[in-house]
mmCIF file of C-alpha atoms in Angstrom:
data_model
loop_
_atom_site.group_PDB
_atom_site.id
_atom_site.type_symbol
_atom_site.label_atom_id
_atom_site.label_comp_id
_atom_site.label_asym_id
_atom_site.label_seq_id
_atom_site.Cartn_x
_atom_site.Cartn_y
_atom_site.Cartn_z
ATOM 1 C CA MET D 1 -65.037 -8.310 -26.330
ATOM 2 C CA GLU D 2 -65.065 -10.360 -23.211
ATOM 3 C CA ALA D 3 -62.291 -8.606 -21.440
ATOM 4 C CA GLU D 4 -63.923 -5.427 -22.190
ATOM 5 C CA LEU D 5 -66.886 -6.105 -20.832
ATOM 6 C CA ALA D 6 -65.463 -7.919 -17.716
ATOM 7 C CA ALA D 7 -63.483 -4.486 -17.190
ATOM 8 C CA LEU D 8 -66.820 -2.416 -17.788
ATOM 9 C CA ALA D 9 -68.293 -4.780 -15.069
ATOM 10 C CA ALA D 10 -65.547 -4.506 -12.657
ATOM 11 C CA SER D 11 -65.744 -0.786 -12.998
ATOM 12 C CA GLY D 12 -69.227 -0.588 -12.535
ATOM 13 C CA ALA D 13 -69.577 -2.694 -9.495
ATOM 14 C CA THR D 14 -66.858 -0.586 -7.850
ATOM 15 C CA THR D 15 -68.681 2.806 -8.929
ATOM 16 C CA LEU D 16 -71.811 1.220 -7.564
ATOM 17 C CA VAL D 17 -70.245 -0.085 -4.192
ATOM 18 C CA GLY D 18 -68.739 3.654 -3.689
ATOM 19 C CA LEU D 19 -72.017 5.524 -4.517
ATOM 20 C CA MET D 20 -74.049 3.040 -1.903
ATOM 21 C CA VAL D 21 -72.161 4.902 1.019
ATOM 22 C CA SER D 22 -71.996 8.270 -0.785
ATOM 23 C CA GLU D 23 -74.567 11.130 -0.472
ATOM 24 C CA THR D 24 -75.751 10.750 -3.959
ATOM 25 C CA TRP D 25 -76.733 6.973 -3.218
ATOM 26 C CA GLU D 26 -80.836 7.793 -3.510
ATOM 27 C CA GLN D 27 -80.588 9.303 -6.858
ATOM 28 C CA ALA D 28 -78.334 6.523 -8.280
ATOM 29 C CA ARG D 29 -80.301 3.692 -6.714
ATOM 30 C CA HIS D 30 -83.354 4.722 -8.896
ATOM 31 C CA ARG D 31 -81.447 4.692 -11.917
ATOM 32 C CA LEU D 32 -79.611 1.366 -11.351
ATOM 33 C CA SER D 33 -82.818 -0.143 -10.495
ATOM 34 C CA ARG D 34 -84.017 0.568 -13.972
ATOM 35 C CA PHE D 35 -80.688 -0.363 -15.409
ATOM 36 C CA PHE D 36 -80.598 -3.985 -13.327
ATOM 37 C CA ALA D 37 -84.273 -4.283 -14.056
ATOM 38 C CA ARG D 38 -84.530 -4.243 -17.665
ATOM 39 C CA ASP D 39 -87.818 -6.134 -18.472
ATOM 40 C CA GLY D 40 -88.054 -7.564 -14.849
ATOM 41 C CA ASP D 41 -89.341 -6.204 -11.595
ATOM 42 C CA GLU D 42 -87.547 -2.819 -10.708
ATOM 43 C CA ASN D 43 -88.998 -2.895 -7.045
ATOM 44 C CA ALA D 44 -87.286 -6.629 -6.436
ATOM 45 C CA VAL D 45 -84.176 -5.182 -7.607
ATOM 46 C CA ALA D 46 -84.563 -1.988 -5.523
ATOM 47 C CA ALA D 47 -84.926 -4.101 -2.682
ATOM 48 C CA GLU D 48 -81.542 -5.850 -3.752
ATOM 49 C CA LEU D 49 -79.655 -2.781 -3.530
ATOM 50 C CA ARG D 50 -81.226 -1.356 -0.316
ATOM 51 C CA SER D 51 -79.991 -4.648 1.134
ATOM 52 C CA SER D 52 -76.805 -4.764 -0.302
ATOM 53 C CA ARG D 53 -76.301 -1.118 0.853
ATOM 54 C CA SER D 54 -77.407 -2.271 4.486
ATOM 55 C CA ASP D 55 -74.498 -4.973 4.311
ATOM 56 C CA LEU D 56 -72.273 -3.019 2.932
ATOM 57 C CA VAL D 57 -72.850 -0.295 5.960
ATOM 58 C CA ALA D 58 -72.430 -2.831 8.257
ATOM 59 C CA ALA D 59 -69.134 -4.466 6.899
ATOM 60 C CA ARG D 60 -67.176 -1.010 6.703
ATOM 61 C CA ASP D 61 -68.455 -0.254 10.537
ATOM 62 C CA GLY D 62 -67.325 -3.521 11.279
ATOM 63 C CA ALA D 63 -63.960 -3.259 9.338
ATOM 64 C CA ASP D 64 -64.912 -6.311 7.457
ATOM 65 C CA ALA D 65 -63.112 -5.792 4.254
ATOM 66 C CA GLU D 66 -63.541 -9.338 2.986
ATOM 67 C CA ALA D 67 -67.342 -8.794 3.211
ATOM 68 C CA VAL D 68 -66.952 -5.356 1.209
ATOM 69 C CA ALA D 69 -65.299 -7.210 -1.456
ATOM 70 C CA ASP D 70 -67.832 -9.978 -1.597
ATOM 71 C CA ILE D 71 -70.618 -7.278 -2.137
ATOM 72 C CA GLU D 72 -68.495 -5.519 -4.928
ATOM 73 C CA ALA D 73 -67.906 -9.380 -6.647
ATOM 74 C CA ALA D 74 -71.543 -10.050 -6.457
ATOM 75 C CA TRP D 75 -72.648 -7.087 -8.066
ATOM 76 C CA ARG D 76 -69.393 -6.978 -10.710
ATOM 77 C CA ALA D 77 -70.688 -10.830 -11.460
ATOM 78 C CA ARG D 78 -74.220 -9.280 -11.934
ATOM 79 C CA LEU D 79 -73.143 -6.776 -14.255
ATOM 80 C CA ARG D 80 -71.151 -9.208 -16.330
ATOM 81 C CA ARG D 81 -74.280 -11.236 -16.829
ATOM 82 C CA ALA D 82 -76.100 -8.544 -18.106
ATOM 83 C CA LEU D 83 -73.608 -7.224 -20.091
ATOM 84 C CA LEU D 84 -73.699 -10.609 -21.756
ATOM 85 C CA SER D 85 -76.735 -10.789 -22.275
ATOM 86 C CA ASP D 86 -77.857 -7.537 -23.685
ATOM 87 C CA PRO D 87 -75.654 -5.789 -26.379
ATOM 88 C CA GLU D 88 -77.119 -2.669 -25.551
ATOM 89 C CA ALA D 89 -76.570 -2.708 -21.949
ATOM 90 C CA ALA D 90 -72.907 -1.785 -22.511
ATOM 91 C CA ARG D 91 -73.681 1.413 -23.967
ATOM 92 C CA GLU D 92 -76.665 2.005 -21.129
ATOM 93 C CA LEU D 93 -73.850 1.279 -18.280
ATOM 94 C CA ARG D 94 -71.350 3.534 -19.799
ATOM 95 C CA GLU D 95 -73.835 6.328 -20.323
ATOM 96 C CA LEU D 96 -75.505 5.678 -16.591
ATOM 97 C CA LEU D 97 -71.752 5.801 -15.175
ATOM 98 C CA ALA D 98 -70.747 8.684 -16.601
ATOM 99 C CA GLU D 99 -73.625 10.531 -15.151
ATOM 100 C CA ILE D 100 -73.716 9.224 -11.854
ATOM 101 C CA ALA D 101 -69.734 8.422 -11.037
ATOM 102 C CA PRO D 102 -68.247 10.545 -8.861
ATOM 103 C CA SER D 103 -67.014 13.584 -11.099
ATOM 104 C CA ASP D 104 -63.771 14.756 -9.647
ATOM 105 C CA GLY D 105 -61.966 14.099 -13.014
ATOM 106 C CA ALA D 106 -59.740 11.258 -11.701
ATOM 107 C CA GLY D 107 -62.008 8.254 -11.839
ATOM 108 C CA GLU D 108 -61.181 7.681 -8.180
ATOM 109 C CA ALA D 109 -63.889 6.743 -5.676
ATOM 110 C CA PRO D 110 -65.699 8.977 -3.382
ATOM 111 C CA GLY D 111 -63.837 10.217 -0.551
ATOM 112 C CA ALA D 112 -60.548 9.778 -2.052
ATOM 113 C CA VAL D 113 -57.972 12.125 -0.585
ATOM 114 C CA HIS D 114 -54.392 13.052 -2.112
ATOM 115 C CA ASN D 115 -51.921 15.372 -0.409
ATOM 116 C CA THR D 116 -48.716 16.822 -1.810
ATOM 117 C CA VAL D 117 -46.590 18.873 0.195
ATOM 118 C CA SER D 118 -43.392 20.288 -2.024
ATOM 119 C CA GLY D 119 -41.223 23.135 -1.952
ATOM 120 C CA GLY D 120 -38.652 22.152 0.658
ATOM 121 C CA VAL D 121 -38.882 21.554 4.576
ATOM 122 C CA GLN D 122 -42.551 22.374 6.442
ATOM 123 C CA HIS D 123 -42.302 24.035 9.356
ATOM 124 C CA GLY D 124 -46.147 23.618 10.033
ATOM 125 C CA PRO D 125 -48.627 21.248 10.624
ATOM 126 C CA VAL D 126 -49.905 18.930 8.049
ATOM 127 C CA LEU D 127 -53.664 17.482 8.312
ATOM 128 C CA GLN D 128 -54.955 14.416 6.449
ATOM 129 C CA GLY D 129 -58.528 13.833 6.637
ATOM 130 C CA GLY D 130 -62.069 14.579 5.049
ATOM 131 C CA ARG D 131 -63.610 16.984 7.398
ATOM 132 C CA PHE D 132 -62.042 19.007 10.318
ATOM 133 C CA SER D 133 -63.921 21.292 12.660
ATOM 134 C CA GLY D 134 -62.888 23.119 15.887
ATOM 135 C CA VAL D 135 -59.034 22.738 15.098
ATOM 136 C CA SER D 136 -56.847 25.444 16.291
ATOM 137 C CA PHE D 137 -53.001 25.693 16.244
ATOM 138 C CA HIS D 138 -51.078 27.147 18.925
ATOM 139 C CA GLU D 139 -47.167 27.554 19.071
ATOM 140 C CA VAL D 140 -45.502 25.530 21.838
ATOM 141 C CA ALA D 141 -41.803 25.507 23.094
ATOM 142 C CA SER D 142 -40.184 22.007 22.488
ATOM 143 C CA SER D 143 -37.933 20.848 24.971
ATOM 144 C CA ASP D 144 -34.568 22.625 22.968
ATOM 145 C CA GLY D 145 -36.510 25.831 23.509
ATOM 146 C CA GLU D 146 -37.518 26.027 19.464
ATOM 147 C CA LEU D 147 -40.905 27.401 18.679
ATOM 148 C CA GLY D 148 -43.261 24.877 17.036
ATOM 149 C CA GLN D 149 -46.731 24.355 16.460
ATOM 150 C CA SER D 150 -49.384 21.725 17.950
ATOM 151 C CA ALA D 151 -52.879 21.193 16.789
ATOM 152 C CA SER D 152 -56.075 20.841 19.022
ATOM 153 C CA GLY D 153 -59.317 19.937 18.097
#
């Protein structure tokens, strides 16, 4: 049972940290505040979550992977304590994660991108990213006279 709770805490922390930098954070923050507060001060928990989110955004902006990992580890430990102290917490957390976690069907963090190029040789551009705007493709002659494509944006 301990391993199951540890896995649930890890999953919850990963989801929580992913949600902190998503568009659905405000809705998730309210639900998570209630979960963590249990019989305590929901406003204090909400303030902790806001502070963690600010720290997380700063860490991500500064490419500080260690700080990001520390934030996730802190919430994982907090979730684990909550799960061990209250038998109902595991059920509640599973329900909460099912409602607020990204629903792309693969259980991935928000913003995950998977590209598959198949079917032989590709003679066109392949772009990988989250958002593109103002991209156009132009045929250009290579040094050997072959036509190819280039992208500009």
